[in-house]
Amino acid sequence: MGEGDERSAIPVLDKDQNANFRVTLQQASKFYEQIGMASMKIGRYNEICLDDSQTLVKVEWIMKRSKEGHPIFFDATCLITNSRVSLFRVLNRSPFRECSRSDKRLAT
């Protein structure tokens, strides 16, 4: 029954504005997977997150279309770096970059 708690901890992006919020790496992975599939908004969002070592990390996520115009994915630029930021990049890459390049079924 812990699932409900986890979901309520995931922030919702404002439709038209940048949103600043804190999430854990695990929540970030789920959250971006969710909005990546659901939202067609092209834009830029700023996020302040806690990584696994509880260090604050600011990340800029940019929503784009793939070259073919198919699925949307996020590209992350780290504005404040520390030793754990690479974990964020890995999490970001797996649901979006690999899917957006190879899984054409997402383009329905």
Short mmCIF file of C-alpha atoms in Angstrom, two decimals:
data_model
loop_
_atom_site.label_atom_id
_atom_site.label_comp_id
_atom_site.label_asym_id
_atom_site.label_seq_id
_atom_site.Cartn_x
_atom_site.Cartn_y
_atom_site.Cartn_z
CA MET A 1 0.00 0.00 0.00
CA GLY A 2 3.07 2.24 -0.12
CA GLU A 3 2.38 2.98 -3.78
CA GLY A 4 -0.09 5.77 -3.04
CA ASP A 5 2.46 7.55 -0.88
CA GLU A 6 5.07 7.33 -3.61
CA ARG A 7 2.71 8.78 -6.20
CA SER A 8 1.69 11.73 -4.05
CA ALA A 9 5.38 12.57 -3.62
CA ILE A 10 5.77 12.96 -7.38
CA PRO A 11 5.30 16.60 -8.39
CA VAL A 12 3.13 17.82 -11.25
CA LEU A 13 4.57 20.26 -13.77
CA ASP A 14 2.68 23.47 -14.37
CA LYS A 15 1.45 23.42 -17.97
CA ASP A 16 3.03 26.68 -19.06
CA GLN A 17 5.80 27.45 -16.62
CA ASN A 18 9.04 26.09 -15.28
CA ALA A 19 8.55 24.10 -12.12
CA ASN A 20 11.03 23.75 -9.30
CA PHE A 21 10.68 20.77 -7.03
CA ARG A 22 12.58 18.12 -5.12
CA VAL A 23 12.43 14.43 -5.91
CA THR A 24 14.63 11.42 -5.34
CA LEU A 25 16.38 9.78 -8.29
CA GLN A 26 13.89 6.90 -8.24
CA GLN A 27 10.92 9.27 -8.29
CA ALA A 28 12.47 11.33 -11.06
CA SER A 29 12.80 8.26 -13.24
CA LYS A 30 9.12 7.36 -12.83
CA PHE A 31 7.95 10.94 -13.16
CA TYR A 32 9.70 11.66 -16.44
CA GLU A 33 8.61 8.33 -17.83
CA GLN A 34 5.03 9.37 -17.06
CA ILE A 35 5.05 12.87 -18.53
CA GLY A 36 7.30 11.90 -21.41
CA MET A 37 4.60 9.66 -22.77
CA ALA A 38 1.63 11.85 -21.83
CA SER A 39 2.67 15.40 -22.67
CA MET A 40 3.33 16.91 -26.07
CA LYS A 41 4.62 20.18 -24.64
CA ILE A 42 7.98 21.27 -26.05
CA GLY A 43 9.85 23.32 -23.53
CA ARG A 44 12.33 23.63 -20.74
CA TYR A 45 11.88 22.79 -17.07
CA ASN A 46 14.12 23.41 -14.10
CA GLU A 47 14.31 20.96 -11.26
CA ILE A 48 15.99 21.00 -7.90
CA CYS A 49 16.45 17.44 -6.73
CA LEU A 50 17.94 15.45 -3.92
CA ASP A 51 20.23 12.74 -5.19
CA ASP A 52 21.00 9.48 -3.40
CA SER A 53 23.55 11.15 -1.13
CA GLN A 54 20.99 13.86 -0.23
CA THR A 55 22.94 16.50 -2.15
CA LEU A 56 20.88 19.19 -3.85
CA VAL A 57 21.33 19.09 -7.60
CA LYS A 58 19.83 21.53 -10.08
CA VAL A 59 19.06 20.03 -13.47
CA GLU A 60 17.58 21.59 -16.59
CA TRP A 61 15.39 19.23 -18.61
CA ILE A 62 14.57 20.13 -22.19
CA MET A 63 11.68 18.46 -23.96
CA LYS A 64 12.21 17.94 -27.70
CA ARG A 65 11.03 15.88 -30.61
CA SER A 66 13.26 13.25 -32.12
CA LYS A 67 14.78 13.97 -35.53
CA GLU A 68 12.04 11.98 -37.23
CA GLY A 69 9.42 14.03 -35.38
CA HIS A 70 8.26 11.00 -33.42
CA PRO A 71 8.40 10.65 -29.65
CA ILE A 72 9.44 13.34 -27.27
CA PHE A 73 12.39 12.91 -24.97
CA PHE A 74 14.33 14.91 -22.42
CA ASP A 75 17.88 16.09 -22.60
CA ALA A 76 19.37 16.98 -19.23
CA THR A 77 21.99 19.61 -18.63
CA CYS A 78 23.49 19.67 -15.16
CA LEU A 79 23.73 23.19 -13.83
CA ILE A 80 25.22 22.22 -10.47
CA THR A 81 27.46 19.19 -10.59
CA ASN A 82 28.64 16.75 -7.98
CA SER A 83 29.88 13.17 -7.89
CA ARG A 84 26.37 11.71 -8.12
CA VAL A 85 25.03 13.60 -11.12
CA SER A 86 26.09 10.85 -13.51
CA LEU A 87 23.35 8.70 -11.96
CA PHE A 88 20.82 11.26 -13.15
CA ARG A 89 22.13 11.12 -16.69
CA VAL A 90 21.89 7.35 -16.74
CA LEU A 91 18.30 7.40 -15.47
CA ASN A 92 17.40 10.05 -18.02
CA ARG A 93 18.91 8.17 -20.91
CA SER A 94 17.18 4.88 -20.43
CA PRO A 95 13.49 5.79 -20.64
CA PHE A 96 13.85 8.54 -23.23
CA ARG A 97 16.90 8.56 -25.43
CA GLU A 98 17.05 4.86 -26.19
CA CYS A 99 13.28 4.59 -26.65
CA SER A 100 13.00 7.70 -28.76
CA ARG A 101 15.64 6.46 -31.16
CA SER A 102 14.71 2.82 -31.46
CA ASP A 103 11.12 2.13 -30.44
CA LYS A 104 8.96 3.50 -33.25
CA ARG A 105 5.86 2.08 -31.55
CA LEU A 106 5.94 5.07 -29.18
CA ALA A 107 5.05 7.29 -32.13
CA THR A 108 1.50 6.02 -32.54
#
